[in-house]
C-alpha positions as a printed Julia matrix, in Angstrom:
506×3 Matrix{Float64}:
  33.79  -21.36    7.04
  32.09  -22.95    9.23
  31.29  -21.54   12.91
  33.22  -22.68   15.87
  30.81  -21.96   19.18
  33.12  -21.25   21.7
  30.93  -20.91   24.96
  33.19  -17.91   26.3
  33.94  -16.47   23.05
  29.96  -16.07   22.39
  29.51  -14.65   25.63
  31.91  -11.94   25.14
  30.27  -11.36   21.92
  26.73  -11.17   23.48
  28.13   -8.54   25.71
  29.62   -6.47   23.18
  26.42   -6.62   20.77
  24.29   -5.61   24.2
  26.95   -2.6    24.85
  26.67   -1.29   21.25
  22.88   -1.4    21.42
  23.01   -3.61   18.38
  19.18   -4.15   18.34
  16.67   -3.75   15.57
  15.15   -0.13   16.38
  18.38    1.53   17.16
  19.61    0.05   13.7
  16.26    1.13   12.02
  17.02    4.65   13.52
  20.53    4.33   12.72
  19.93    4.34    8.74
  16.52    5.1     8.72
  13.06    3.95    8.2
  13.12    3.8     4.54
  16.37    2.57    4.43
  15.5    -0.18    6.59
  12.45   -1.21    4.91
  15.0    -1.59    1.79
  17.14   -3.7     3.45
  13.96   -6.24    3.87
  14.19   -6.14   -0.12
  17.7    -7.21   -0.4
  19.09   -3.17   -1.11
  22.0    -2.29    1.13
  23.06    0.83   -0.62
  20.2     3.2     1.06
  20.96    1.92    4.89
  24.98    2.33    3.98
  24.11    6.24    2.78
  22.02    6.81    5.87
  24.78    5.45    8.09
  27.37    8.14    6.19
  30.45    8.83    7.8
  29.63    7.07   11.37
  31.98    5.25   12.9
  30.56    4.53   16.44
  30.16    0.82   17.38
  26.51    0.63   16.34
  27.34    1.78   12.71
  30.29   -0.33   12.22
  28.71   -3.74   13.42
  25.57   -2.5    11.14
  27.87   -2.3     8.24
  29.87   -5.62    9.16
  27.38   -7.65   10.59
  24.23   -6.68    8.93
  25.07   -5.19    5.39
  27.94   -7.78    4.88
  30.45   -4.88    4.32
  34.49   -4.99    5.4
  35.5    -2.87    8.01
  39.11   -1.68    9.32
  40.19   -3.74   11.91
  40.52   -1.34   14.44
  37.13   -0.04   14.44
  35.85   -3.59   15.23
  38.4    -3.67   17.81
  36.45   -0.66   19.03
  33.16   -1.83   18.49
  34.0    -5.26   20.1
  36.07   -4.48   22.96
  35.67   -7.67   24.43
  35.89   -9.99   21.73
  37.56   -8.01   19.31
  38.29   -8.91   15.37
  40.61  -12.06   16.67
  37.63  -13.44   18.53
  35.29  -12.79   15.82
  37.25  -14.63   13.25
  38.01  -17.41   15.84
  34.46  -18.11   16.25
  34.33  -18.25   12.45
  32.43  -15.37   11.91
  35.03  -13.19    9.87
  38.41  -12.94    8.41
  40.49  -10.69   10.35
  43.32   -8.72    8.53
  43.75   -5.11    8.41
  40.16   -5.2     7.23
  37.91   -7.71    8.84
  35.58   -9.06    6.23
  32.22  -10.92    7.3
  32.02  -14.75    6.58
  28.46  -14.64    8.14
  25.82  -12.56    9.26
  24.19  -11.45   12.9
  21.12   -9.75   12.73
  18.62   -8.94   15.46
  15.05  -10.55   15.04
  12.17   -9.22   17.51
   9.48  -11.55   18.71
   6.19  -11.18   20.51
   4.1   -13.89   22.06
   2.32  -14.54   25.26
   5.06  -13.95   27.36
   5.93  -10.56   26.17
   8.27   -9.2    23.57
  12.27   -9.69   23.14
  14.93   -9.88   20.76
  17.48  -12.25   19.47
  20.83  -12.21   17.84
  20.81  -14.95   14.94
  24.01  -15.64   12.87
  23.79  -17.35    9.8
  25.57  -17.2     6.22
  25.79  -14.24    4.24
  22.8   -13.62    2.28
  21.86  -11.67   -0.63
  22.3    -7.93    1.05
  25.73   -9.32    2.16
  26.89  -10.76   -1.1
  25.18   -8.5    -3.69
  23.21  -11.26   -5.43
  24.46  -14.43   -7.02
  23.64  -18.19   -6.63
  24.22  -19.39   -3.2
  26.31  -22.33   -2.3
  24.57  -25.79   -1.89
  25.05  -25.73    1.69
  23.93  -22.41    2.49
  22.58  -22.16    6.16
  19.52  -19.51    5.95
  18.73  -17.06    8.26
  15.28  -15.71    9.23
  12.93  -15.96    6.39
   9.47  -15.15    5.9
   8.67  -19.15    5.83
  10.68  -19.41    9.0
   8.89  -16.87   10.93
   5.83  -17.9    10.02
   6.09  -21.46   11.56
   7.32  -19.44   14.72
   4.35  -17.39   15.15
   2.35  -20.74   14.51
   4.27  -22.42   17.57
   1.47  -23.15   20.64
   2.53  -20.77   23.43
   1.6   -23.73   25.73
   4.07  -25.42   28.36
   5.83  -28.6    27.16
   8.08  -30.71   28.43
  10.68  -32.24   25.66
  10.11  -30.46   21.82
  12.18  -31.74   18.7
  13.28  -29.09   16.22
  13.71  -31.32   13.15
  15.54  -29.48   10.51
  16.73  -26.8    12.82
  18.66  -24.59   10.2
  19.96  -21.58   12.14
  18.24  -22.62   15.28
  15.23  -19.96   15.25
  12.43  -22.63   15.88
  14.77  -23.95   18.86
  14.59  -20.81   20.44
  10.91  -20.2    19.95
  10.13  -23.44   21.49
  12.17  -22.79   24.31
  10.13  -19.86   25.17
   7.94  -22.76   26.37
   9.76  -26.08   26.95
  11.98  -27.17   29.55
  14.38  -28.53   26.73
  14.74  -28.65   22.97
  16.65  -31.26   20.99
  17.74  -29.92   17.62
  18.61  -31.92   14.42
  19.77  -31.34   10.9
  21.67  -33.39    8.26
  23.74  -30.21    8.01
  26.69  -29.87   10.41
  27.01  -26.19    9.31
  23.34  -25.57   10.7
  23.86  -27.53   13.66
  26.81  -25.29   14.51
  24.94  -21.98   13.72
  22.31  -23.6    16.01
  24.88  -24.35   18.67
  26.41  -20.61   18.2
  22.64  -18.82   18.32
  21.74  -20.73   21.45
  25.15  -19.7    23.54
  24.7   -16.06   21.79
  21.18  -15.86   23.35
  22.07  -17.47   26.42
  20.1   -20.75   26.38
  22.09  -23.73   27.25
  18.93  -26.24   27.11
  19.01  -26.73   23.39
  20.8   -29.9    22.27
  21.7   -30.54   18.5
  22.2   -33.69   16.89
  22.91  -34.86   13.43
  21.37  -36.82   11.18
  18.21  -37.04    8.58
  14.65  -36.89    9.45
  14.03  -38.83   12.61
  17.27  -40.97   12.56
  18.74  -38.95   15.95
  15.54  -39.26   17.57
  15.26  -43.14   16.85
  12.63  -44.75   20.02
  12.27  -41.15   21.9
   8.84  -39.64   21.99
   8.25  -35.38   22.63
   5.37  -33.46   23.63
   5.94  -31.18   21.0
   7.71  -31.55   17.59
   8.22  -28.44   15.61
   9.63  -28.71   11.65
  10.52  -26.14    8.79
  11.46  -29.14    6.79
  13.48  -28.71    3.32
  10.07  -29.22    1.75
  10.67  -27.07   -1.79
   9.9   -29.29   -4.72
  13.24  -29.53   -6.82
  14.05  -31.85   -9.69
  16.26  -34.77   -9.26
  18.15  -33.63  -12.87
  21.57  -33.22  -13.55
  23.18  -29.35  -13.16
  19.74  -28.5   -10.86
  21.71  -27.26   -7.44
  19.76  -28.81   -4.35
  20.14  -26.43   -1.49
  20.25  -28.19    1.75
  18.22  -25.53    3.33
  15.37  -26.32    1.29
  15.9   -29.37   -0.78
  15.46  -32.85    0.98
  16.83  -34.88   -2.0
  13.2   -36.73   -2.67
  11.04  -36.83   -5.49
   8.34  -34.02   -5.57
   6.65  -33.88   -1.94
   7.87  -37.27   -0.7
   9.78  -35.63    2.19
   6.6   -34.35    3.61
   4.57  -37.25    3.07
   7.45  -38.95    5.13
   7.11  -36.49    7.76
   3.55  -36.6     8.14
   3.31  -40.44    8.02
   6.33  -40.81   10.62
   5.67  -38.02   12.77
   3.18  -39.54   15.13
   5.62  -42.41   16.35
   7.19  -39.56   17.94
   4.68  -37.89   19.85
   3.95  -38.85   23.04
   0.05  -39.47   23.87
  -1.47  -36.15   23.15
   1.86  -34.29   21.6
   1.58  -32.01   18.88
   3.49  -31.68   15.94
   3.09  -28.28   13.67
   5.21  -27.81   10.09
   5.25  -26.35    6.82
   4.74  -28.2     3.34
   4.39  -28.23   -0.01
   2.08  -30.83   -1.71
   1.38  -31.54   -4.81
  -2.28  -31.69   -7.11
  -0.78  -35.03   -8.97
  -2.52  -37.15  -11.73
  -6.27  -35.07  -10.93
  -6.03  -36.06   -6.91
  -6.03  -32.46   -5.16
  -3.13  -31.63   -2.9
  -5.37  -31.55    0.11
  -6.89  -34.84   -0.52
  -3.08  -36.58   -0.73
  -2.34  -35.12    2.58
  -5.67  -36.29    3.93
  -4.02  -39.95    2.61
  -0.78  -39.43    4.39
  -2.48  -39.1     7.81
  -4.83  -41.55    6.89
  -1.68  -43.96    6.36
   0.16  -43.21    9.76
   0.61  -45.86   12.27
  -0.32  -43.98   14.81
  -3.71  -42.37   14.95
  -3.3   -38.86   14.28
  -5.91  -35.63   14.46
  -4.61  -33.37   12.02
  -5.97  -29.63   11.17
  -4.37  -28.51    7.69
  -4.23  -25.11    6.34
  -3.39  -24.31    2.55
  -2.33  -20.81    2.45
  -1.36  -20.93   -1.52
  -1.95  -22.82   -4.7
   0.73  -21.92   -7.45
   0.71  -23.46  -11.03
   4.1   -25.26  -12.0
   5.58  -21.97  -13.81
   4.79  -19.57  -10.87
   6.24  -22.03   -8.46
   9.35  -22.66  -10.81
  10.19  -19.19  -10.9
   9.89  -18.64   -7.38
  12.5   -20.95   -6.09
  14.74  -20.4    -9.18
  15.06  -16.76   -8.22
  15.58  -17.58   -4.27
  18.6   -19.62   -5.46
  20.22  -16.3    -6.84
  19.42  -17.01  -10.24
  17.77  -13.9   -12.45
  14.87  -14.07  -15.06
  16.14  -14.07  -18.45
  19.35  -15.64  -18.29
  20.17  -18.68  -19.97
  20.61  -20.44  -16.76
  17.18  -19.5   -15.52
  15.62  -20.54  -18.95
  17.81  -24.46  -18.47
  16.79  -24.87  -14.66
  12.92  -23.5   -15.53
  12.95  -26.29  -18.12
  13.97  -28.6   -16.17
  11.67  -27.9   -13.3
   8.53  -27.96  -16.02
   9.97  -31.35  -17.21
   9.81  -32.77  -14.02
   5.92  -31.6   -13.06
   4.68  -32.66  -16.72
   6.62  -36.23  -16.14
   4.49  -36.7   -12.92
   1.27  -35.07  -13.46
   1.63  -32.02  -11.46
  -0.84  -29.42  -12.36
  -0.55  -27.3    -9.19
   1.27  -26.98   -5.8
   0.0   -26.12   -2.41
   1.58  -24.55    0.54
   0.09  -24.11    4.02
   0.36  -25.38    7.84
  -0.13  -28.73    9.35
  -0.82  -29.32   12.91
  -1.27  -32.99   13.64
  -1.6   -34.62   17.22
  -1.41  -38.16   18.48
  -5.01  -39.04   19.29
  -5.99  -40.98   22.58
  -9.03  -42.96   21.01
 -10.45  -42.51   17.95
  -9.14  -38.77   15.98
 -11.96  -36.47   16.63
 -10.43  -33.21   14.73
  -9.75  -33.43   11.19
 -10.17  -30.31    9.29
  -8.39  -29.78    5.99
  -8.86  -25.92    4.6
  -8.17  -23.59    2.27
  -7.35  -19.86    3.02
  -6.51  -17.6     0.68
  -7.94  -14.53    2.45
  -5.19  -12.26    4.25
  -4.44  -13.34    7.88
  -4.32  -10.35   10.17
  -2.49  -12.54   12.78
   0.45  -14.38   10.18
   3.09  -13.63   12.68
   1.61  -14.73   15.64
  -1.51  -17.26   15.16
   0.08  -19.78   17.75
  -2.16  -18.26   20.34
  -5.17  -18.58   18.15
  -4.42  -22.32   17.12
  -4.37  -23.13   21.11
  -7.42  -21.68   21.69
  -9.15  -23.44   19.0
  -7.89  -26.81   20.09
  -8.84  -25.81   23.85
 -12.29  -25.13   22.6
 -12.5   -28.18   20.28
 -11.51  -30.32   23.2
 -13.94  -29.05   25.66
 -16.61  -29.34   23.09
 -16.01  -32.95   22.31
 -17.09  -33.9    25.95
 -20.26  -31.64   25.74
 -23.99  -32.43   24.7
 -26.27  -30.17   23.77
 -27.63  -29.67   26.86
 -24.18  -28.57   28.51
 -23.63  -26.37   25.54
 -26.85  -24.89   26.04
 -26.33  -23.98   29.67
 -22.85  -22.49   29.04
 -22.5   -18.95   29.13
 -20.83  -17.49   26.17
 -19.63  -14.05   24.59
 -18.67  -12.78   21.42
 -14.79  -12.48   21.4
 -13.54   -9.04   21.1
 -11.96   -8.84   17.65
 -15.47   -9.61   16.27
 -17.61   -7.17   14.28
 -20.52   -7.44   12.23
 -21.63   -5.45    8.76
 -25.03   -5.46    7.1
 -25.62   -4.99    3.37
 -29.12   -3.63    2.29
 -30.57   -2.86   -0.96
 -31.24    0.46   -1.65
 -34.63    1.23   -0.12
 -35.06   -2.09    1.74
 -35.08   -2.15    5.73
 -34.03   -5.79    6.29
 -30.56   -6.57    5.23
 -30.02   -8.99    2.36
 -26.62  -10.36    4.02
 -25.14   -9.85    7.3
 -21.29  -10.63    7.75
 -19.83  -11.69   10.91
 -15.7   -11.0    10.45
 -12.84  -11.53   12.8
 -10.23   -9.12   13.28
  -7.57  -11.45   14.68
  -7.23  -15.01   14.35
  -7.28  -16.53   10.48
  -9.41  -13.44    9.7
 -12.61  -15.65    8.89
 -15.87  -13.78    7.69
 -19.27  -15.91    7.87
 -22.62  -15.39    6.66
 -25.39  -15.42    9.48
 -28.74  -15.28    9.34
 -30.87  -13.1    12.0
 -31.16  -15.94   14.35
 -27.25  -16.54   14.63
 -26.41  -12.83   14.36
 -28.82  -12.01   17.55
 -27.04  -14.88   19.3
 -23.68  -13.71   18.72
 -24.73   -9.93   19.68
 -26.37  -11.15   22.64
 -23.23  -13.28   23.76
 -22.03  -10.74   26.45
 -21.05  -13.31   29.38
 -24.37  -12.82   31.1
 -27.07  -15.16   30.21
 -26.88  -19.09   29.18
 -26.91  -19.95   25.11
 -30.14  -21.88   25.54
 -31.87  -18.88   27.3
 -30.65  -16.5    24.64
 -31.71  -18.94   21.79
 -35.5   -18.73   23.34
 -35.94  -15.44   23.32
 -34.77  -15.16   20.12
 -37.08  -17.75   19.03
 -39.86  -15.95   20.48
 -38.81  -12.12   18.87
 -38.21  -14.35   15.31
 -41.39  -15.95   16.12
 -39.52  -19.54   15.13
 -39.91  -22.93   16.15
 -38.3   -23.38   19.39
 -36.86  -26.46   19.05
 -35.83  -26.6    15.56
 -34.06  -23.03   16.01
 -32.16  -24.11   18.92
 -31.06  -27.32   16.8
 -29.6   -25.26   14.21
 -27.84  -22.44   16.46
 -26.14  -25.08   18.9
 -24.73  -26.68   15.63
 -23.46  -22.81   14.57
 -22.31  -22.12   18.02
 -19.85  -25.4    18.49
 -18.17  -24.39   15.07
 -17.86  -20.3    16.23
 -16.27  -21.32   19.57
 -13.65  -23.47   17.28
 -13.15  -20.82   15.05
 -12.91  -18.15   17.81
 -15.81  -15.86   17.11
 -17.04  -17.15   20.56
 -15.24  -17.65   23.78
 -16.42  -19.59   27.02
 -16.86  -17.27   29.95
């Protein structure tokens, strides 16, 4: 059943959901904290037990729209007094007889950004909780998952004119982009996905999201955007008979070719200075490191691109195949699981793939020669996994400011240590001087760096009072070091600390 996003019916549904207090915290309180945590693991029995015999609107809608359990028609009519069960059916979200059977889920999704907190209602196809497990349909429209939340948190919280959400799915990236953008164009090859996106835009009272059907950049040929965000169908799937190709995750190409096409082609659709952000997989193939292959894609762009690529995870072929076979609803140990695993491993072996990386890609259309070219692996826990956008924006601003500053200008600048930076000193027993001095971020990417006494002293002295040059001169006197050499060394380190967020301009 495909949604039919009628504006009047969506407005009525939104009014009824608001009246029922159909929000995350209310549902969590209704069925209990432990049961709520269990729903995140795909379990609905604890939540149903927590609701017990409650028949109020929140309980009825929680069972129907979150947990996927059919409800009596009279209870649904009472819970949705404006829309009614008939209206829910007209929207394509349920079948209404004596009982109302859900054909989609609607879940509250909280967000936090620089503008404050809020919550969306997001509709999508029935998931594992609602169906009780089993293989998904190939045209399944995914709701909000870990990857989509990661990308939503990565989006830059800075003003933008036109934004393109490429491969919109249920529309969460489009809604997130609209928090800072004047308008959003959301595209997808799946008409079901576009229907859900239109419904979710209406449900959240946002009329400035335009949907277009088509593959990759076809729907926006000849157009440019200030920002492009995409969680593309990057999952590497064998092109073999009997292996399902889920539209929400599989782009139909061999290996990581779809991510390559996006990286190579996105620059032509960015306005000067425009930024694209995406998630992706890339293969280490025939001895060529995955990050080096991404570097080659960026270099092959017809439009000069600056790049910041962060690899967060590196899996071997077996781990990768197991993860995505399970994601499709096929359980380990079954004959079907073994067939799919063999197909995945045959595909990787035939193409010489030894590892698969996952990570974040930020690309910017360069005005001149690209200055930012950063490729790095980060396997440490990231404290701001759900909200790195502000950190990325600050890092880009610091990079651009530093690009126009020589060492004299930097030395004249007044800096302060970021509020989240802490210092740890490690001593051997009985020795007064530390063997290791470590500076660590409590926010951003959670980086940790080793510092010598001069750098540690400088970061500690940056309190927004004296200029960097004056501080370095004082530290050189204190350490009885060569002032000129120390100045050159520390200013070079300061540049990196400003981009990484350990230091900020006053």
